[in-house]
Amino acid sequence: HSNTAEVAAIISLLNVIASDRDMVSTLSRSREEKPIGIICMYGAQREAVETAMAERPWEARFRRLLKVETVDSYQGKENTIVIVSLSRTNTTRQSGHVSIPNRANVAFSRAKERLIIVGSAKFWNGFAEDDPIRKTLGWIVARERADGAAKVFDATTVFAG
């Protein structure tokens, strides 16, 4: 499964990071080989993200900061910044293996400092409250209300234009 809207959101996010010279400089000095990890729930999404990244005119210094892998190959790895691509959205409400608790746990527990989850909040809000993605979304919304330390963004407005 691949999701072109999520690929576009990830590329837009990476464009923002790539344009921040201070952030790129700081991440480049990290002892971490690849401080920005992109975790895709499906191999097709990983390939779509890699293809889109190859088309960007980013400097080599920024490209060296990036790692793109599937959730199944991420066990035991960590990054300063992790971007998770959920990929799934459909009218039949089928979550595939994205909602398997250990996969969600691996994907959401790899970030040392910042975790960014790219997915359809509308889609995942339709699942039972015990679904791991729905539970995470609920936690983010509750945390946003409590202290603003987490936030749900609408990527169509954040990256518009």
Short mmCIF file of N, CA and C in Angstrom, two decimals, residues 8-154:
data_model
loop_
_atom_site.label_atom_id
_atom_site.label_comp_id
_atom_site.label_asym_id
_atom_site.label_seq_id
_atom_site.Cartn_x
_atom_site.Cartn_y
_atom_site.Cartn_z
N ALA A 8 3.42 13.28 -0.12
CA ALA A 8 3.52 14.73 -0.32
C ALA A 8 3.71 15.45 1.01
N ALA A 9 2.99 15.03 2.06
CA ALA A 9 3.13 15.65 3.37
C ALA A 9 4.54 15.43 3.93
N ILE A 10 5.07 14.23 3.77
CA ILE A 10 6.42 13.92 4.26
C ILE A 10 7.46 14.76 3.52
N ILE A 11 7.33 14.85 2.21
CA ILE A 11 8.28 15.65 1.43
C ILE A 11 8.18 17.12 1.83
N SER A 12 6.98 17.62 2.04
CA SER A 12 6.81 19.01 2.49
C SER A 12 7.47 19.23 3.84
N LEU A 13 7.29 18.29 4.73
CA LEU A 13 7.91 18.38 6.05
C LEU A 13 9.44 18.36 5.93
N LEU A 14 9.95 17.46 5.11
CA LEU A 14 11.40 17.40 4.91
C LEU A 14 11.93 18.67 4.24
N ASN A 15 11.15 19.27 3.36
CA ASN A 15 11.54 20.55 2.75
C ASN A 15 11.71 21.62 3.82
N VAL A 16 10.79 21.65 4.79
CA VAL A 16 10.88 22.62 5.88
C VAL A 16 12.16 22.39 6.68
N ILE A 17 12.45 21.13 7.01
CA ILE A 17 13.66 20.82 7.77
C ILE A 17 14.91 21.16 6.95
N ALA A 18 14.92 20.78 5.68
CA ALA A 18 16.08 21.02 4.81
C ALA A 18 16.37 22.51 4.66
N SER A 19 15.34 23.35 4.73
CA SER A 19 15.54 24.79 4.56
C SER A 19 16.00 25.48 5.84
N ASP A 20 15.99 24.75 6.95
CA ASP A 20 16.42 25.31 8.24
C ASP A 20 17.90 24.99 8.44
N ARG A 21 18.76 25.90 8.03
CA ARG A 21 20.21 25.66 8.06
C ARG A 21 20.72 25.32 9.46
N ASP A 22 20.17 26.00 10.48
CA ASP A 22 20.61 25.73 11.85
C ASP A 22 20.27 24.30 12.27
N MET A 23 19.06 23.87 11.92
CA MET A 23 18.65 22.51 12.29
C MET A 23 19.51 21.49 11.55
N VAL A 24 19.73 21.69 10.27
CA VAL A 24 20.56 20.76 9.49
C VAL A 24 21.97 20.72 10.05
N SER A 25 22.49 21.88 10.41
CA SER A 25 23.84 21.94 10.98
C SER A 25 23.91 21.18 12.30
N THR A 26 22.93 21.40 13.17
CA THR A 26 22.89 20.70 14.45
C THR A 26 22.78 19.20 14.26
N LEU A 27 21.86 18.77 13.39
CA LEU A 27 21.69 17.34 13.14
C LEU A 27 22.93 16.73 12.49
N SER A 28 23.64 17.49 11.67
CA SER A 28 24.86 17.01 11.02
C SER A 28 25.97 16.74 12.02
N ARG A 29 25.96 17.49 13.12
CA ARG A 29 26.98 17.30 14.16
C ARG A 29 26.63 16.16 15.12
N SER A 30 25.47 15.60 14.96
CA SER A 30 25.04 14.51 15.83
C SER A 30 25.96 13.30 15.69
N ARG A 31 26.09 12.56 16.76
CA ARG A 31 26.87 11.32 16.70
C ARG A 31 26.12 10.22 15.98
N GLU A 32 24.83 10.46 15.80
CA GLU A 32 23.97 9.51 15.12
C GLU A 32 24.28 9.50 13.63
N GLU A 33 24.38 8.33 13.04
CA GLU A 33 24.66 8.26 11.61
C GLU A 33 23.53 8.88 10.78
N LYS A 34 22.29 8.57 11.13
CA LYS A 34 21.11 9.07 10.41
C LYS A 34 20.10 9.58 11.44
N PRO A 35 20.15 10.86 11.81
CA PRO A 35 19.28 11.36 12.87
C PRO A 35 17.80 11.50 12.50
N ILE A 36 17.46 11.45 11.21
CA ILE A 36 16.06 11.54 10.80
C ILE A 36 15.64 10.21 10.18
N GLY A 37 14.71 9.54 10.84
CA GLY A 37 14.23 8.26 10.33
C GLY A 37 12.80 8.39 9.85
N ILE A 38 12.52 7.78 8.72
CA ILE A 38 11.16 7.74 8.19
C ILE A 38 10.75 6.28 8.19
N ILE A 39 9.73 5.98 8.99
CA ILE A 39 9.26 4.60 9.13
C ILE A 39 7.95 4.47 8.36
N CYS A 40 7.95 3.56 7.40
CA CYS A 40 6.75 3.31 6.59
C CYS A 40 6.17 1.96 6.98
N MET A 41 4.86 1.90 7.07
CA MET A 41 4.20 0.66 7.45
C MET A 41 4.20 -0.37 6.32
N TYR A 42 4.46 0.08 5.10
CA TYR A 42 4.45 -0.82 3.94
C TYR A 42 5.64 -0.54 3.04
N GLY A 43 6.14 -1.59 2.41
CA GLY A 43 7.27 -1.45 1.49
C GLY A 43 6.95 -0.56 0.31
N ALA A 44 5.73 -0.60 -0.20
CA ALA A 44 5.35 0.25 -1.33
C ALA A 44 5.42 1.73 -0.94
N GLN A 45 5.07 2.03 0.30
CA GLN A 45 5.15 3.42 0.77
C GLN A 45 6.61 3.83 0.91
N ARG A 46 7.44 2.94 1.40
CA ARG A 46 8.88 3.24 1.49
C ARG A 46 9.43 3.57 0.11
N GLU A 47 9.08 2.77 -0.87
CA GLU A 47 9.55 3.02 -2.24
C GLU A 47 9.04 4.35 -2.77
N ALA A 48 7.78 4.68 -2.50
CA ALA A 48 7.21 5.95 -2.96
C ALA A 48 7.92 7.14 -2.31
N VAL A 49 8.21 7.02 -1.02
CA VAL A 49 8.93 8.10 -0.32
C VAL A 49 10.34 8.23 -0.88
N GLU A 50 11.03 7.13 -1.06
CA GLU A 50 12.39 7.17 -1.61
C GLU A 50 12.41 7.79 -3.00
N THR A 51 11.44 7.44 -3.83
CA THR A 51 11.36 7.99 -5.19
C THR A 51 11.15 9.50 -5.12
N ALA A 52 10.22 9.94 -4.29
CA ALA A 52 9.95 11.37 -4.15
C ALA A 52 11.18 12.11 -3.60
N MET A 53 11.88 11.50 -2.66
CA MET A 53 13.08 12.13 -2.10
C MET A 53 14.16 12.28 -3.16
N ALA A 54 14.29 11.29 -4.03
CA ALA A 54 15.32 11.33 -5.08
C ALA A 54 15.08 12.48 -6.05
N GLU A 55 13.84 12.93 -6.16
CA GLU A 55 13.49 14.01 -7.08
C GLU A 55 13.71 15.40 -6.48
N ARG A 56 14.03 15.48 -5.20
CA ARG A 56 14.21 16.76 -4.53
C ARG A 56 15.64 17.27 -4.71
N PRO A 57 15.80 18.57 -4.82
CA PRO A 57 17.15 19.14 -5.01
C PRO A 57 17.86 19.43 -3.69
N TRP A 58 17.74 18.53 -2.73
CA TRP A 58 18.35 18.74 -1.43
C TRP A 58 19.87 18.56 -1.50
N GLU A 59 20.54 19.29 -0.65
CA GLU A 59 22.00 19.16 -0.55
C GLU A 59 22.38 17.78 -0.01
N ALA A 60 23.54 17.31 -0.39
CA ALA A 60 24.03 16.00 0.07
C ALA A 60 24.11 15.98 1.60
N ARG A 61 24.48 17.11 2.19
CA ARG A 61 24.59 17.20 3.66
C ARG A 61 23.27 16.85 4.33
N PHE A 62 22.15 17.30 3.76
CA PHE A 62 20.84 16.98 4.31
C PHE A 62 20.46 15.54 4.01
N ARG A 63 20.70 15.09 2.79
CA ARG A 63 20.34 13.71 2.41
C ARG A 63 21.01 12.67 3.32
N ARG A 64 22.23 12.97 3.74
CA ARG A 64 22.96 12.02 4.61
C ARG A 64 22.29 11.86 5.97
N LEU A 65 21.40 12.76 6.34
CA LEU A 65 20.71 12.70 7.63
C LEU A 65 19.52 11.74 7.61
N LEU A 66 19.09 11.32 6.43
CA LEU A 66 17.83 10.61 6.26
C LEU A 66 17.98 9.10 6.11
N LYS A 67 17.06 8.40 6.75
CA LYS A 67 16.96 6.94 6.60
C LYS A 67 15.49 6.61 6.40
N VAL A 68 15.17 5.79 5.41
CA VAL A 68 13.80 5.36 5.16
C VAL A 68 13.76 3.85 5.21
N GLU A 69 12.90 3.32 6.08
CA GLU A 69 12.77 1.87 6.21
C GLU A 69 11.33 1.51 6.52
N THR A 70 11.04 0.22 6.48
CA THR A 70 9.71 -0.25 6.88
C THR A 70 9.73 -0.53 8.39
N VAL A 71 8.55 -0.58 8.96
CA VAL A 71 8.43 -0.83 10.40
C VAL A 71 9.06 -2.17 10.76
N ASP A 72 8.94 -3.15 9.89
CA ASP A 72 9.46 -4.48 10.21
C ASP A 72 10.99 -4.52 10.27
N SER A 73 11.66 -3.56 9.67
CA SER A 73 13.12 -3.54 9.72
C SER A 73 13.65 -2.55 10.75
N TYR A 74 12.77 -1.93 11.53
CA TYR A 74 13.18 -0.89 12.46
C TYR A 74 13.38 -1.36 13.89
N GLN A 75 13.08 -2.58 14.18
CA GLN A 75 13.21 -3.10 15.54
C GLN A 75 14.60 -2.79 16.10
N GLY A 76 14.65 -2.16 17.27
CA GLY A 76 15.91 -1.89 17.94
C GLY A 76 16.63 -0.65 17.47
N LYS A 77 16.10 0.08 16.52
CA LYS A 77 16.75 1.30 16.01
C LYS A 77 16.05 2.52 16.57
N GLU A 78 16.79 3.64 16.66
CA GLU A 78 16.23 4.90 17.14
C GLU A 78 16.81 6.05 16.32
N ASN A 79 16.08 7.15 16.31
CA ASN A 79 16.54 8.37 15.65
C ASN A 79 16.10 9.57 16.47
N THR A 80 16.81 10.67 16.31
CA THR A 80 16.44 11.91 16.99
C THR A 80 15.03 12.33 16.58
N ILE A 81 14.77 12.33 15.28
CA ILE A 81 13.46 12.67 14.74
C ILE A 81 12.95 11.46 13.96
N VAL A 82 11.72 11.07 14.24
CA VAL A 82 11.11 9.98 13.50
C VAL A 82 9.80 10.46 12.89
N ILE A 83 9.65 10.17 11.60
CA ILE A 83 8.41 10.44 10.88
C ILE A 83 7.82 9.08 10.54
N VAL A 84 6.60 8.83 10.99
CA VAL A 84 5.92 7.56 10.72
C VAL A 84 4.83 7.79 9.69
N SER A 85 4.85 7.00 8.64
CA SER A 85 3.80 7.05 7.62
C SER A 85 2.89 5.84 7.78
N LEU A 86 1.63 6.10 8.14
CA LEU A 86 0.68 5.01 8.39
C LEU A 86 0.15 4.38 7.10
N SER A 87 0.08 5.16 6.03
CA SER A 87 -0.33 4.72 4.68
C SER A 87 -1.80 4.41 4.53
N ARG A 88 -2.43 3.80 5.51
CA ARG A 88 -3.79 3.30 5.33
C ARG A 88 -4.85 4.39 5.40
N THR A 89 -5.75 4.36 4.44
CA THR A 89 -7.00 5.12 4.46
C THR A 89 -7.87 4.52 3.37
N ASN A 90 -9.08 4.13 3.71
CA ASN A 90 -9.98 3.53 2.73
C ASN A 90 -11.41 3.62 3.24
N THR A 91 -12.35 3.40 2.36
CA THR A 91 -13.76 3.53 2.74
C THR A 91 -14.29 2.31 3.47
N THR A 92 -13.56 1.20 3.43
CA THR A 92 -14.02 -0.03 4.10
C THR A 92 -13.46 -0.16 5.51
N ARG A 93 -12.73 0.84 5.98
CA ARG A 93 -12.16 0.84 7.33
C ARG A 93 -11.31 -0.39 7.62
N GLN A 94 -10.46 -0.75 6.69
CA GLN A 94 -9.54 -1.86 6.91
C GLN A 94 -8.17 -1.29 7.24
N SER A 95 -7.67 -1.66 8.40
CA SER A 95 -6.40 -1.09 8.87
C SER A 95 -5.18 -1.91 8.47
N GLY A 96 -5.40 -3.11 7.95
CA GLY A 96 -4.26 -3.95 7.60
C GLY A 96 -3.41 -4.24 8.83
N HIS A 97 -2.12 -4.43 8.61
CA HIS A 97 -1.26 -4.76 9.76
C HIS A 97 -0.81 -3.53 10.54
N VAL A 98 -1.28 -2.34 10.12
CA VAL A 98 -0.91 -1.11 10.83
C VAL A 98 -1.39 -1.15 12.28
N SER A 99 -2.54 -1.75 12.52
CA SER A 99 -3.11 -1.78 13.87
C SER A 99 -2.62 -2.94 14.74
N ILE A 100 -1.68 -3.71 14.26
CA ILE A 100 -1.10 -4.77 15.09
C ILE A 100 -0.26 -4.07 16.17
N PRO A 101 -0.58 -4.33 17.45
CA PRO A 101 0.06 -3.57 18.54
C PRO A 101 1.58 -3.53 18.50
N ASN A 102 2.25 -4.63 18.21
CA ASN A 102 3.72 -4.58 18.23
C ASN A 102 4.28 -3.72 17.10
N ARG A 103 3.61 -3.67 15.97
CA ARG A 103 4.07 -2.80 14.88
C ARG A 103 3.88 -1.33 15.26
N ALA A 104 2.73 -1.01 15.83
CA ALA A 104 2.49 0.36 16.28
C ALA A 104 3.51 0.75 17.36
N ASN A 105 3.80 -0.17 18.27
CA ASN A 105 4.77 0.09 19.32
C ASN A 105 6.15 0.37 18.74
N VAL A 106 6.60 -0.46 17.81
CA VAL A 106 7.91 -0.24 17.19
C VAL A 106 7.93 1.13 16.51
N ALA A 107 6.91 1.42 15.71
CA ALA A 107 6.88 2.68 14.96
C ALA A 107 6.89 3.90 15.88
N PHE A 108 6.11 3.86 16.95
CA PHE A 108 5.92 5.03 17.78
C PHE A 108 6.95 5.17 18.90
N SER A 109 7.81 4.20 19.08
CA SER A 109 8.77 4.27 20.19
C SER A 109 10.22 4.44 19.72
N ARG A 110 10.44 4.80 18.49
CA ARG A 110 11.80 4.92 17.95
C ARG A 110 12.38 6.33 18.02
N ALA A 111 11.56 7.34 18.37
CA ALA A 111 12.02 8.73 18.38
C ALA A 111 12.67 9.08 19.71
N LYS A 112 13.84 9.69 19.63
CA LYS A 112 14.51 10.16 20.84
C LYS A 112 13.98 11.53 21.26
N GLU A 113 13.66 12.39 20.30
CA GLU A 113 13.22 13.75 20.63
C GLU A 113 11.88 14.13 20.02
N ARG A 114 11.65 13.83 18.76
CA ARG A 114 10.42 14.24 18.07
C ARG A 114 9.84 13.09 17.28
N LEU A 115 8.54 12.89 17.45
CA LEU A 115 7.79 11.89 16.69
C LEU A 115 6.71 12.62 15.90
N ILE A 116 6.70 12.39 14.61
CA ILE A 116 5.70 12.96 13.72
C ILE A 116 4.99 11.80 13.04
N ILE A 117 3.68 11.71 13.24
CA ILE A 117 2.90 10.64 12.65
C ILE A 117 2.09 11.24 11.50
N VAL A 118 2.28 10.69 10.31
CA VAL A 118 1.55 11.17 9.14
C VAL A 118 0.49 10.13 8.80
N GLY A 119 -0.76 10.55 8.90
CA GLY A 119 -1.87 9.66 8.63
C GLY A 119 -3.17 10.43 8.63
N SER A 120 -4.24 9.75 8.35
CA SER A 120 -5.56 10.37 8.29
C SER A 120 -6.25 10.26 9.65
N ALA A 121 -6.30 11.38 10.38
CA ALA A 121 -6.97 11.38 11.69
C ALA A 121 -8.45 11.01 11.52
N LYS A 122 -9.06 11.48 10.47
CA LYS A 122 -10.47 11.16 10.23
C LYS A 122 -10.66 9.65 10.07
N PHE A 123 -9.78 9.01 9.32
CA PHE A 123 -9.86 7.56 9.13
C PHE A 123 -9.67 6.82 10.45
N TRP A 124 -8.62 7.15 11.20
CA TRP A 124 -8.30 6.41 12.42
C TRP A 124 -9.26 6.70 13.55
N ASN A 125 -9.92 7.85 13.55
CA ASN A 125 -10.94 8.14 14.56
C ASN A 125 -12.14 7.22 14.44
N GLY A 126 -12.30 6.57 13.30
CA GLY A 126 -13.43 5.67 13.10
C GLY A 126 -13.22 4.28 13.67
N PHE A 127 -12.08 4.01 14.25
CA PHE A 127 -11.80 2.68 14.79
C PHE A 127 -12.17 2.61 16.27
N ALA A 128 -12.26 1.38 16.76
CA ALA A 128 -12.57 1.16 18.18
C ALA A 128 -11.52 1.84 19.05
N GLU A 129 -11.92 2.24 20.24
CA GLU A 129 -11.02 2.96 21.12
C GLU A 129 -9.81 2.15 21.57
N ASP A 130 -9.87 0.82 21.46
CA ASP A 130 -8.72 0.01 21.86
C ASP A 130 -7.74 -0.23 20.71
N ASP A 131 -8.04 0.27 19.50
CA ASP A 131 -7.10 0.17 18.39
C ASP A 131 -5.87 1.00 18.73
N PRO A 132 -4.66 0.46 18.54
CA PRO A 132 -3.45 1.19 18.97
C PRO A 132 -3.27 2.55 18.28
N ILE A 133 -3.66 2.66 17.02
CA ILE A 133 -3.51 3.95 16.34
C ILE A 133 -4.55 4.93 16.88
N ARG A 134 -5.77 4.46 17.06
CA ARG A 134 -6.83 5.31 17.63
C ARG A 134 -6.46 5.75 19.04
N LYS A 135 -5.91 4.84 19.85
CA LYS A 135 -5.49 5.20 21.21
C LYS A 135 -4.41 6.28 21.18
N THR A 136 -3.48 6.14 20.27
CA THR A 136 -2.40 7.14 20.15
C THR A 136 -2.97 8.48 19.74
N LEU A 137 -3.87 8.48 18.77
CA LEU A 137 -4.51 9.71 18.34
C LEU A 137 -5.27 10.35 19.50
N GLY A 138 -5.98 9.55 20.28
CA GLY A 138 -6.68 10.07 21.45
C GLY A 138 -5.73 10.68 22.46
N TRP A 139 -4.59 10.04 22.67
CA TRP A 139 -3.58 10.56 23.60
C TRP A 139 -3.07 11.91 23.10
N ILE A 140 -2.80 12.02 21.81
CA ILE A 140 -2.29 13.28 21.24
C ILE A 140 -3.30 14.40 21.45
N VAL A 141 -4.56 14.12 21.15
CA VAL A 141 -5.61 15.14 21.31
C VAL A 141 -5.74 15.55 22.78
N ALA A 142 -5.73 14.58 23.68
CA ALA A 142 -5.83 14.89 25.11
C ALA A 142 -4.63 15.71 25.58
N ARG A 143 -3.46 15.36 25.13
CA ARG A 143 -2.24 16.09 25.51
C ARG A 143 -2.25 17.51 24.96
N GLU A 144 -2.76 17.65 23.74
CA GLU A 144 -2.87 18.99 23.15
C GLU A 144 -3.78 19.87 24.01
N ARG A 145 -4.89 19.30 24.46
CA ARG A 145 -5.82 20.06 25.31
C ARG A 145 -5.22 20.37 26.67
N ALA A 146 -4.46 19.43 27.21
CA ALA A 146 -3.92 19.58 28.56
C ALA A 146 -2.79 20.60 28.64
N ASP A 147 -1.80 20.47 27.74
CA ASP A 147 -0.64 21.36 27.87
C ASP A 147 -0.01 21.78 26.54
N GLY A 148 -0.61 21.37 25.44
CA GLY A 148 -0.10 21.77 24.14
C GLY A 148 1.18 21.08 23.71
N ALA A 149 1.61 20.04 24.43
CA ALA A 149 2.87 19.37 24.14
C ALA A 149 2.77 18.40 22.95
N ALA A 150 1.56 18.17 22.46
CA ALA A 150 1.36 17.32 21.29
C ALA A 150 0.27 17.99 20.45
N LYS A 151 0.24 17.71 19.16
CA LYS A 151 -0.72 18.40 18.31
C LYS A 151 -1.06 17.56 17.09
N VAL A 152 -2.35 17.64 16.71
CA VAL A 152 -2.81 17.07 15.45
C VAL A 152 -2.91 18.22 14.46
N PHE A 153 -2.25 18.07 13.31
CA PHE A 153 -2.27 19.09 12.26
C PHE A 153 -3.01 18.54 11.05
N ASP A 154 -3.63 19.43 10.31
CA ASP A 154 -4.20 19.08 9.02
C ASP A 154 -3.15 19.43 7.98
#
